[in-house]
Amino acid sequence: MQSPEKKEYEISLFPGSEFQQETGRWLSEHLANAINAVARGHVSPTVDVARFREQLARRSFEEAEPLTELIEWVTDALQQGLVQMTHPRYFGLFNPAPSFPSVVADTIAAHFNPQICVWSHAPAAVEIEEHMIEQLAQKAGMPESSGGHFTSGGSEANNTAVVCALTRATPEFAELGARAFSGQPLIYVSRESHLAWLKIAHQLGIGRNAVRLIETDGLGRMDINVLQETIDVDAAAGAAPVMIAATAGTTNAGVVDPLHACADIARHHAIWFHVDAAWGGALVCSPRYRDVLDGMERADSVTIDAHKWFATTMGAGIFLTRHKHLLNEAFAVATDYMPSNDASVDYYVNSIQWSRRFIGLRLFLSLGAAGWSGYAAHVERGVALIGAFTDRLQREGWRLENDSKMAVACLTPPAGGLSVTEIVDAVVRSGNAWISETRFEGKAVIRVCMTNGRSTQADFDALADQLLQLTSK
Ligand SMILES: *Cc1c(COP(=O)(O)O)cnc(C)c1O
């Protein structure tokens, strides 16, 4: 008997390997051209949104279209409708121009599409991720027995930390939630921390009031005296402090909270000590700057994003903890339909996610191709470029407001000229570069970040020229 002919839809969704290869070759050239064009164009979106919405609304999928035409339409849309992370003058929010090996890793992961929530379904992939976690924990200075997993990003990793802290504070948290505590559970972060903490507390049902935003010391660091006093007062009032989360590299200004002092206070109160090194954590690669993170090794848990200064594709975060067993206490669940339920190896009983993408491959291929020394050079180059850029502006009367060893500068222009907002607007509108406005210690500042592996000295010179021209009298 002859096998039935492939139907139209089968050809579109599951074409033969020849079509796949041909499309793949065409696609890789098409994308390379698109990304090259991006580098020569505007950093900011140029799309006519009204027209774009009309085009989009017409697509109701009543008729099938050729895939290549759809790809052309969508890449065209992305070329015009994005702030371009791959543009060499995107000096933005750590969203990286992705490393090439991580792009390749995404492609590989997409082709095999492994399900890595259970070891038995994907032993090779899970073992690669475990290896990466071990390597990173070691670089972070954590004990050999440490564990962890990849996450969708820093927010999920921080969320995991809070679940662990609450679970360790009282085992009844698992059954009773916030009611397991006789008083309000509290987590302590600085006012300059990444405010995903508020969403996390909300979702976990401990409420946004659980987040104590501790004052900073005028230099953007958590004020240790205020932290100590606040915890003492809260504890005396019957609340339940559960965690201090220090930031090692604030999002705005690359400032590191006093990690040892935070660790001491956490130890004194026997509460969880977390270090959020979402972007600054990449400094673990640099022997030269590693001590910026000194004290991180004392943490109960650490957040590092792969999709920030490590430059992998989004979303890729990392959660590390020295209390590996606690993950299973926090995330265990028994089911009949899962092929296994092994606390020692199955991610779905050790983490927030269930089905999982093979994220760790991005860092495996990137680190494999560059080595730790390649990453050290990547981060050190960023620090050097931002330093030279800042020096030049300072010589022209600009002020550097933040004191950071990381690759971010918070600057204020000379008085009497354009305001911070006017300058940032002018730069972003020009499409020449992307920078942002933020506040540092209550002051409006221009924020310029150099985590972009595609930026060169010439790109920084172009931005400096533009800024100086805007502020020349
Ligand atoms: C970016 C960032 C986060 C959030 O990470 P996502 O990957 O965006 O979820 C948390 N903390 C700090 C310090 C960050 O810079």
Short mmCIF file of N, CA, C and O in Angstrom, two decimals, residues 141-268:
data_model
loop_
_atom_site.label_atom_id
_atom_site.label_comp_id
_atom_site.label_asym_id
_atom_site.label_seq_id
_atom_site.Cartn_x
_atom_site.Cartn_y
_atom_site.Cartn_z
N GLY A 141 32.70 31.71 43.90
CA GLY A 141 33.35 31.44 45.17
C GLY A 141 32.49 30.63 46.13
O GLY A 141 32.77 30.57 47.32
N MET A 142 31.45 30.00 45.61
CA MET A 142 30.55 29.24 46.48
C MET A 142 31.06 27.80 46.65
O MET A 142 31.84 27.32 45.84
N PRO A 143 30.62 27.11 47.72
CA PRO A 143 31.15 25.76 47.98
C PRO A 143 30.79 24.77 46.86
O PRO A 143 29.83 24.98 46.12
N GLU A 144 31.57 23.71 46.82
CA GLU A 144 31.40 22.71 45.76
C GLU A 144 30.02 22.06 45.77
O GLU A 144 29.52 21.65 44.73
N SER A 145 29.44 21.99 46.94
CA SER A 145 28.13 21.33 47.06
C SER A 145 26.98 22.22 46.57
O SER A 145 25.83 21.84 46.66
N SER A 146 27.31 23.41 46.05
CA SER A 146 26.25 24.33 45.63
C SER A 146 25.52 23.81 44.40
O SER A 146 26.03 22.96 43.67
N GLY A 147 24.32 24.33 44.20
CA GLY A 147 23.54 23.95 43.03
C GLY A 147 22.79 25.15 42.50
O GLY A 147 23.07 26.28 42.88
N GLY A 148 21.84 24.85 41.63
CA GLY A 148 21.05 25.93 41.05
C GLY A 148 20.52 25.53 39.70
O GLY A 148 20.50 24.34 39.36
N HIS A 149 20.11 26.50 38.93
CA HIS A 149 19.57 26.21 37.60
C HIS A 149 19.47 27.48 36.79
O HIS A 149 19.59 28.59 37.33
N PHE A 150 19.23 27.31 35.52
CA PHE A 150 19.00 28.46 34.65
C PHE A 150 17.54 28.91 34.81
O PHE A 150 16.67 28.09 35.10
N THR A 151 17.34 30.20 34.63
CA THR A 151 15.99 30.77 34.76
C THR A 151 15.69 31.62 33.52
O THR A 151 16.56 31.79 32.67
N SER A 152 14.48 32.14 33.48
CA SER A 152 14.12 33.00 32.35
C SER A 152 14.84 34.34 32.44
O SER A 152 14.95 35.05 31.45
N GLY A 153 15.31 34.70 33.63
CA GLY A 153 16.01 35.96 33.80
C GLY A 153 16.27 36.21 35.27
O GLY A 153 16.07 35.33 36.12
N GLY A 154 16.72 37.43 35.56
CA GLY A 154 17.06 37.78 36.93
C GLY A 154 15.85 37.81 37.86
O GLY A 154 15.94 37.44 39.03
N SER A 155 14.72 38.23 37.33
CA SER A 155 13.52 38.31 38.18
C SER A 155 13.12 36.93 38.67
O SER A 155 12.79 36.76 39.85
N GLU A 156 13.14 35.95 37.77
CA GLU A 156 12.79 34.59 38.20
C GLU A 156 13.81 34.07 39.22
O GLU A 156 13.45 33.40 40.20
N ALA A 157 15.07 34.39 39.01
CA ALA A 157 16.10 33.93 39.95
C ALA A 157 15.89 34.58 41.32
O ALA A 157 15.97 33.92 42.36
N ASN A 158 15.59 35.89 41.32
CA ASN A 158 15.31 36.56 42.59
C ASN A 158 14.05 35.99 43.25
O ASN A 158 13.99 35.83 44.48
N ASN A 159 13.06 35.69 42.44
CA ASN A 159 11.83 35.07 42.95
C ASN A 159 12.15 33.74 43.64
O ASN A 159 11.67 33.44 44.73
N THR A 160 13.01 32.96 42.99
CA THR A 160 13.42 31.67 43.56
C THR A 160 14.09 31.88 44.91
O THR A 160 13.85 31.12 45.86
N ALA A 161 14.90 32.93 45.01
CA ALA A 161 15.60 33.21 46.26
C ALA A 161 14.60 33.48 47.39
O ALA A 161 14.78 33.00 48.51
N VAL A 162 13.55 34.23 47.08
CA VAL A 162 12.57 34.54 48.13
C VAL A 162 11.82 33.27 48.56
O VAL A 162 11.60 33.05 49.75
N VAL A 163 11.47 32.43 47.60
CA VAL A 163 10.80 31.18 47.96
C VAL A 163 11.71 30.35 48.88
O VAL A 163 11.27 29.80 49.90
N CYS A 164 13.00 30.29 48.56
CA CYS A 164 13.94 29.54 49.39
C CYS A 164 14.03 30.15 50.79
O CYS A 164 14.01 29.43 51.80
N ALA A 165 14.13 31.47 50.84
CA ALA A 165 14.26 32.14 52.15
C ALA A 165 13.03 31.88 53.01
O ALA A 165 13.16 31.60 54.20
N LEU A 166 11.86 31.97 52.41
CA LEU A 166 10.62 31.74 53.18
C LEU A 166 10.52 30.29 53.62
O LEU A 166 10.09 29.99 54.74
N THR A 167 10.93 29.39 52.74
CA THR A 167 10.84 27.96 53.05
C THR A 167 11.81 27.60 54.18
O THR A 167 11.47 26.82 55.07
N ARG A 168 12.99 28.21 54.13
CA ARG A 168 13.93 27.91 55.21
C ARG A 168 13.50 28.55 56.53
O ARG A 168 13.70 27.99 57.60
N ALA A 169 12.89 29.74 56.43
CA ALA A 169 12.48 30.43 57.66
C ALA A 169 11.49 29.58 58.45
O ALA A 169 11.56 29.50 59.67
N THR A 170 10.55 28.97 57.75
CA THR A 170 9.64 28.04 58.42
C THR A 170 9.11 27.01 57.45
O THR A 170 8.57 27.37 56.40
N PRO A 171 9.28 25.75 57.76
CA PRO A 171 8.81 24.70 56.85
C PRO A 171 7.31 24.77 56.61
O PRO A 171 6.82 24.33 55.58
N GLU A 172 6.55 25.38 57.55
CA GLU A 172 5.10 25.49 57.35
C GLU A 172 4.73 26.41 56.20
O GLU A 172 3.57 26.41 55.77
N PHE A 173 5.68 27.21 55.75
CA PHE A 173 5.37 28.11 54.63
C PHE A 173 4.81 27.32 53.45
O PHE A 173 3.90 27.77 52.75
N ALA A 174 5.34 26.10 53.25
CA ALA A 174 4.89 25.27 52.12
C ALA A 174 3.37 25.07 52.15
O ALA A 174 2.71 25.16 51.12
N GLU A 175 2.81 24.79 53.31
CA GLU A 175 1.38 24.50 53.41
C GLU A 175 0.53 25.74 53.67
O GLU A 175 -0.56 25.88 53.16
N LEU A 176 1.06 26.63 54.49
CA LEU A 176 0.22 27.73 54.99
C LEU A 176 0.48 29.06 54.28
O LEU A 176 -0.29 30.00 54.46
N GLY A 177 1.56 29.13 53.50
CA GLY A 177 1.88 30.41 52.89
C GLY A 177 2.21 31.45 53.94
O GLY A 177 2.75 31.14 55.01
N ALA A 178 1.84 32.70 53.65
CA ALA A 178 2.20 33.80 54.55
C ALA A 178 1.66 33.58 55.97
O ALA A 178 2.24 34.08 56.94
N ARG A 179 0.56 32.81 56.12
CA ARG A 179 -0.02 32.60 57.44
C ARG A 179 0.86 31.73 58.34
O ARG A 179 0.61 31.61 59.54
N ALA A 180 1.89 31.15 57.75
CA ALA A 180 2.81 30.36 58.58
C ALA A 180 3.62 31.27 59.51
O ALA A 180 4.20 30.80 60.49
N PHE A 181 3.64 32.56 59.20
CA PHE A 181 4.43 33.50 60.02
C PHE A 181 3.51 34.21 61.00
O PHE A 181 2.40 34.62 60.64
N SER A 182 4.00 34.35 62.24
CA SER A 182 3.15 35.04 63.23
C SER A 182 3.10 36.54 62.94
O SER A 182 2.14 37.21 63.29
N GLY A 183 4.12 37.07 62.30
CA GLY A 183 4.10 38.49 61.92
C GLY A 183 4.38 38.62 60.43
O GLY A 183 4.60 37.62 59.73
N GLN A 184 4.40 39.84 59.94
CA GLN A 184 4.66 40.09 58.51
C GLN A 184 6.08 39.63 58.12
O GLN A 184 7.06 40.12 58.69
N PRO A 185 6.19 38.70 57.17
CA PRO A 185 7.54 38.36 56.68
C PRO A 185 8.12 39.57 55.95
O PRO A 185 7.39 40.27 55.24
N LEU A 186 9.42 39.80 56.10
CA LEU A 186 10.04 41.00 55.52
C LEU A 186 11.33 40.66 54.78
O LEU A 186 12.13 39.84 55.24
N ILE A 187 11.48 41.29 53.61
CA ILE A 187 12.75 41.18 52.90
C ILE A 187 13.34 42.59 52.75
O ILE A 187 12.61 43.55 52.52
N TYR A 188 14.65 42.68 52.89
CA TYR A 188 15.33 43.98 52.96
C TYR A 188 16.19 44.16 51.72
O TYR A 188 17.07 43.35 51.44
N VAL A 189 15.88 45.24 51.00
CA VAL A 189 16.66 45.59 49.80
C VAL A 189 16.87 47.10 49.84
O VAL A 189 16.19 47.80 50.58
N SER A 190 17.78 47.58 49.03
CA SER A 190 18.00 49.03 49.05
C SER A 190 17.01 49.71 48.12
O SER A 190 16.43 49.10 47.22
N ARG A 191 16.83 50.99 48.35
CA ARG A 191 15.98 51.82 47.51
C ARG A 191 16.44 51.77 46.05
O ARG A 191 15.67 52.00 45.13
N GLU A 192 17.73 51.50 45.82
CA GLU A 192 18.28 51.48 44.47
C GLU A 192 18.23 50.08 43.84
O GLU A 192 18.74 49.85 42.75
N SER A 193 17.62 49.13 44.56
CA SER A 193 17.59 47.76 44.04
C SER A 193 16.63 47.66 42.86
O SER A 193 15.88 48.60 42.57
N HIS A 194 16.63 46.52 42.21
CA HIS A 194 15.73 46.30 41.07
C HIS A 194 14.35 45.97 41.62
O HIS A 194 14.17 44.99 42.32
N LEU A 195 13.36 46.78 41.26
CA LEU A 195 12.09 46.68 41.98
C LEU A 195 11.19 45.52 41.55
O LEU A 195 10.03 45.44 41.96
N ALA A 196 11.75 44.58 40.83
CA ALA A 196 11.01 43.33 40.65
C ALA A 196 10.68 42.73 42.01
O ALA A 196 9.73 41.94 42.14
N TRP A 197 11.42 43.12 43.05
CA TRP A 197 11.13 42.61 44.40
C TRP A 197 9.68 42.85 44.78
O TRP A 197 9.06 42.02 45.46
N LEU A 198 9.13 43.98 44.37
CA LEU A 198 7.73 44.30 44.73
C LEU A 198 6.78 43.32 44.06
O LEU A 198 5.84 42.81 44.69
N LYS A 199 7.02 43.04 42.79
CA LYS A 199 6.16 42.08 42.07
C LYS A 199 6.28 40.68 42.68
O LYS A 199 5.31 39.94 42.78
N ILE A 200 7.51 40.35 43.04
CA ILE A 200 7.76 39.02 43.61
C ILE A 200 6.98 38.85 44.91
O ILE A 200 6.28 37.85 45.13
N ALA A 201 7.08 39.86 45.78
CA ALA A 201 6.37 39.79 47.07
C ALA A 201 4.87 39.72 46.85
O ALA A 201 4.15 38.97 47.52
N HIS A 202 4.39 40.47 45.88
CA HIS A 202 2.96 40.46 45.54
C HIS A 202 2.53 39.06 45.12
O HIS A 202 1.59 38.48 45.65
N GLN A 203 3.28 38.49 44.16
CA GLN A 203 2.92 37.16 43.64
C GLN A 203 2.99 36.06 44.69
O GLN A 203 2.22 35.11 44.65
N LEU A 204 3.96 36.20 45.59
CA LEU A 204 4.13 35.14 46.59
C LEU A 204 3.12 35.26 47.72
O LEU A 204 3.10 34.43 48.63
N GLY A 205 2.29 36.30 47.68
CA GLY A 205 1.24 36.42 48.68
C GLY A 205 1.73 36.94 50.02
O GLY A 205 0.98 36.90 51.00
N ILE A 206 2.97 37.43 50.07
CA ILE A 206 3.41 38.06 51.33
C ILE A 206 3.16 39.57 51.26
O ILE A 206 3.31 40.26 52.25
N GLY A 207 2.76 40.03 50.08
CA GLY A 207 2.36 41.44 49.93
C GLY A 207 3.54 42.36 49.71
O GLY A 207 4.65 42.10 50.14
N ARG A 208 3.23 43.42 48.99
CA ARG A 208 4.30 44.38 48.66
C ARG A 208 4.88 45.04 49.91
O ARG A 208 6.03 45.49 49.89
N ASN A 209 4.08 45.10 50.98
CA ASN A 209 4.61 45.68 52.23
C ASN A 209 5.74 44.83 52.81
O ASN A 209 6.44 45.27 53.72
N ALA A 210 5.91 43.63 52.29
CA ALA A 210 7.00 42.77 52.78
C ALA A 210 8.36 43.29 52.35
O ALA A 210 9.38 42.85 52.86
N VAL A 211 8.36 44.21 51.39
CA VAL A 211 9.65 44.70 50.89
C VAL A 211 10.01 45.99 51.61
O VAL A 211 9.33 47.01 51.50
N ARG A 212 11.08 45.93 52.36
CA ARG A 212 11.58 47.13 53.04
C ARG A 212 12.65 47.74 52.16
O ARG A 212 13.70 47.13 51.92
N LEU A 213 12.36 48.97 51.67
CA LEU A 213 13.32 49.66 50.82
C LEU A 213 14.21 50.53 51.71
O LEU A 213 13.80 51.57 52.19
N ILE A 214 15.42 50.06 51.91
CA ILE A 214 16.35 50.73 52.82
C ILE A 214 17.02 51.92 52.13
O ILE A 214 17.42 51.82 50.95
N GLU A 215 17.14 52.99 52.85
CA GLU A 215 17.79 54.20 52.34
C GLU A 215 19.21 53.90 51.86
O GLU A 215 19.86 53.00 52.39
N THR A 216 19.66 54.72 50.93
CA THR A 216 21.05 54.59 50.48
C THR A 216 21.90 55.67 51.15
O THR A 216 21.37 56.59 51.78
N ASP A 217 23.21 55.53 50.97
CA ASP A 217 24.14 56.32 51.77
C ASP A 217 24.67 57.57 51.07
O ASP A 217 25.68 58.13 51.46
N GLY A 218 24.03 57.98 49.99
CA GLY A 218 24.51 59.13 49.24
C GLY A 218 25.40 58.71 48.08
O GLY A 218 25.62 59.47 47.13
N LEU A 219 25.89 57.46 48.13
CA LEU A 219 26.70 56.92 47.03
C LEU A 219 25.98 55.77 46.33
O LEU A 219 26.58 55.02 45.57
N GLY A 220 24.71 55.61 46.66
CA GLY A 220 23.91 54.59 45.98
C GLY A 220 23.95 53.22 46.63
O GLY A 220 23.37 52.27 46.12
N ARG A 221 24.65 53.10 47.77
CA ARG A 221 24.75 51.80 48.46
C ARG A 221 23.74 51.71 49.60
O ARG A 221 23.43 52.72 50.24
N MET A 222 23.30 50.50 49.88
CA MET A 222 22.42 50.30 51.02
C MET A 222 23.11 50.85 52.27
O MET A 222 24.27 50.53 52.54
N ASP A 223 22.37 51.68 53.03
CA ASP A 223 22.94 52.24 54.26
C ASP A 223 22.87 51.19 55.36
O ASP A 223 21.79 50.81 55.81
N ILE A 224 24.04 50.74 55.77
CA ILE A 224 24.11 49.60 56.69
C ILE A 224 23.52 49.92 58.07
O ILE A 224 22.86 49.09 58.69
N ASN A 225 23.73 51.16 58.52
CA ASN A 225 23.17 51.52 59.83
C ASN A 225 21.66 51.50 59.79
O ASN A 225 21.01 51.00 60.72
N VAL A 226 21.11 52.04 58.72
CA VAL A 226 19.65 52.04 58.58
C VAL A 226 19.13 50.61 58.48
O VAL A 226 18.12 50.24 59.09
N LEU A 227 19.85 49.77 57.74
CA LEU A 227 19.45 48.36 57.61
C LEU A 227 19.38 47.69 58.99
O LEU A 227 18.38 47.06 59.34
N GLN A 228 20.46 47.87 59.74
CA GLN A 228 20.55 47.24 61.05
C GLN A 228 19.42 47.70 61.97
O GLN A 228 18.73 46.89 62.58
N GLU A 229 19.22 49.02 62.02
CA GLU A 229 18.17 49.58 62.88
C GLU A 229 16.80 49.08 62.45
O GLU A 229 15.97 48.70 63.29
N THR A 230 16.55 49.08 61.14
CA THR A 230 15.22 48.69 60.65
C THR A 230 14.92 47.24 61.02
O THR A 230 13.81 46.93 61.47
N ILE A 231 15.91 46.38 60.84
CA ILE A 231 15.67 44.97 61.19
C ILE A 231 15.41 44.83 62.68
O ILE A 231 14.49 44.11 63.10
N ASP A 232 16.19 45.52 63.49
CA ASP A 232 16.00 45.44 64.95
C ASP A 232 14.60 45.90 65.34
O ASP A 232 13.90 45.22 66.10
N VAL A 233 14.20 47.03 64.80
CA VAL A 233 12.87 47.58 65.14
C VAL A 233 11.77 46.63 64.67
O VAL A 233 10.83 46.32 65.41
N ASP A 234 11.91 46.13 63.43
CA ASP A 234 10.90 45.22 62.88
C ASP A 234 10.78 43.95 63.73
O ASP A 234 9.68 43.50 64.04
N ALA A 235 11.94 43.39 64.08
CA ALA A 235 11.93 42.14 64.84
C ALA A 235 11.31 42.37 66.22
O ALA A 235 10.48 41.57 66.69
N ALA A 236 11.66 43.50 66.84
CA ALA A 236 11.11 43.81 68.18
C ALA A 236 9.59 43.99 68.10
O ALA A 236 8.87 43.69 69.05
N ALA A 237 9.10 44.46 66.94
CA ALA A 237 7.67 44.70 66.78
C ALA A 237 6.91 43.43 66.39
O ALA A 237 5.71 43.48 66.13
N GLY A 238 7.61 42.31 66.32
CA GLY A 238 6.92 41.05 66.05
C GLY A 238 6.86 40.64 64.58
O GLY A 238 6.23 39.65 64.22
N ALA A 239 7.50 41.42 63.71
CA ALA A 239 7.56 41.03 62.30
C ALA A 239 8.59 39.91 62.13
O ALA A 239 9.30 39.57 63.08
N ALA A 240 8.64 39.35 60.93
CA ALA A 240 9.54 38.21 60.70
C ALA A 240 10.51 38.50 59.56
O ALA A 240 10.26 38.17 58.41
N PRO A 241 11.66 39.13 59.88
CA PRO A 241 12.67 39.32 58.83
C PRO A 241 13.10 37.96 58.28
O PRO A 241 13.38 37.06 59.07
N VAL A 242 13.11 37.81 56.96
CA VAL A 242 13.52 36.51 56.38
C VAL A 242 14.73 36.63 55.46
O VAL A 242 15.40 35.63 55.21
N MET A 243 15.03 37.82 54.97
CA MET A 243 16.06 37.87 53.93
C MET A 243 16.61 39.28 53.73
O MET A 243 15.86 40.25 53.77
N ILE A 244 17.92 39.34 53.52
CA ILE A 244 18.55 40.57 53.02
C ILE A 244 19.01 40.27 51.60
O ILE A 244 19.70 39.28 51.38
N ALA A 245 18.59 41.11 50.67
CA ALA A 245 19.06 40.94 49.29
C ALA A 245 19.91 42.15 48.93
O ALA A 245 19.40 43.25 48.72
N ALA A 246 21.21 41.93 48.90
CA ALA A 246 22.12 43.00 48.51
C ALA A 246 22.23 43.01 46.99
O ALA A 246 22.14 41.97 46.35
N THR A 247 22.41 44.19 46.44
CA THR A 247 22.60 44.31 45.00
C THR A 247 24.08 44.49 44.70
O THR A 247 24.72 45.36 45.31
N ALA A 248 24.61 43.67 43.83
CA ALA A 248 26.02 43.80 43.43
C ALA A 248 26.04 44.31 42.00
O ALA A 248 26.12 43.53 41.04
N GLY A 249 25.92 45.60 41.88
CA GLY A 249 25.78 46.23 40.57
C GLY A 249 24.35 46.69 40.41
O GLY A 249 23.53 45.98 39.83
N THR A 250 24.03 47.89 40.95
CA THR A 250 22.66 48.38 40.79
C THR A 250 22.39 48.62 39.31
O THR A 250 23.31 48.93 38.54
N THR A 251 21.13 48.47 38.95
CA THR A 251 20.75 48.58 37.54
C THR A 251 21.09 49.96 36.99
O THR A 251 21.64 50.09 35.91
N ASN A 252 20.79 50.97 37.77
CA ASN A 252 21.04 52.34 37.35
C ASN A 252 22.52 52.68 37.25
O ASN A 252 22.94 53.31 36.30
N ALA A 253 23.26 52.27 38.28
CA ALA A 253 24.56 52.93 38.49
C ALA A 253 25.72 51.98 38.76
O ALA A 253 26.83 52.43 39.00
N GLY A 254 25.49 50.66 38.71
CA GLY A 254 26.60 49.73 38.89
C GLY A 254 27.25 49.81 40.26
O GLY A 254 28.44 49.53 40.40
N VAL A 255 26.46 50.17 41.27
CA VAL A 255 27.00 50.31 42.62
C VAL A 255 26.79 49.00 43.38
O VAL A 255 25.78 48.32 43.19
N VAL A 256 27.75 48.65 44.22
CA VAL A 256 27.68 47.39 44.98
C VAL A 256 27.39 47.70 46.45
O VAL A 256 28.11 48.47 47.08
N ASP A 257 26.32 47.11 46.98
CA ASP A 257 26.02 47.26 48.40
C ASP A 257 27.16 46.66 49.22
O ASP A 257 27.89 45.79 48.72
N PRO A 258 27.32 47.07 50.49
CA PRO A 258 28.39 46.50 51.32
C PRO A 258 28.09 45.02 51.61
O PRO A 258 27.32 44.70 52.50
N LEU A 259 28.69 44.15 50.83
CA LEU A 259 28.29 42.73 50.87
C LEU A 259 28.67 42.07 52.19
O LEU A 259 27.89 41.32 52.77
N HIS A 260 29.88 42.34 52.68
CA HIS A 260 30.29 41.69 53.94
C HIS A 260 29.42 42.16 55.10
O HIS A 260 29.01 41.36 55.93
N ALA A 261 29.15 43.46 55.15
CA ALA A 261 28.33 43.98 56.26
C ALA A 261 26.92 43.37 56.19
O ALA A 261 26.35 42.99 57.22
N CYS A 262 26.37 43.26 54.98
CA CYS A 262 25.04 42.64 54.83
C CYS A 262 25.09 41.18 55.27
O CYS A 262 24.17 40.68 55.94
N ALA A 263 26.17 40.48 54.89
CA ALA A 263 26.31 39.07 55.27
C ALA A 263 26.38 38.94 56.79
O ALA A 263 25.77 38.04 57.37
N ASP A 264 27.11 39.85 57.43
CA ASP A 264 27.24 39.81 58.90
C ASP A 264 25.88 39.99 59.56
O ASP A 264 25.53 39.27 60.50
N ILE A 265 25.12 40.96 59.08
CA ILE A 265 23.81 41.24 59.69
C ILE A 265 22.87 40.05 59.47
O ILE A 265 22.15 39.63 60.38
N ALA A 266 22.90 39.50 58.26
CA ALA A 266 22.04 38.35 57.97
C ALA A 266 22.41 37.17 58.88
O ALA A 266 21.54 36.49 59.43
N ARG A 267 23.69 36.97 59.07
CA ARG A 267 24.13 35.86 59.93
C ARG A 267 23.67 36.10 61.37
O ARG A 267 23.18 35.20 62.03
N HIS A 268 23.84 37.34 61.83
CA HIS A 268 23.45 37.69 63.20
C HIS A 268 21.97 37.37 63.43
O HIS A 268 21.58 36.88 64.49
#
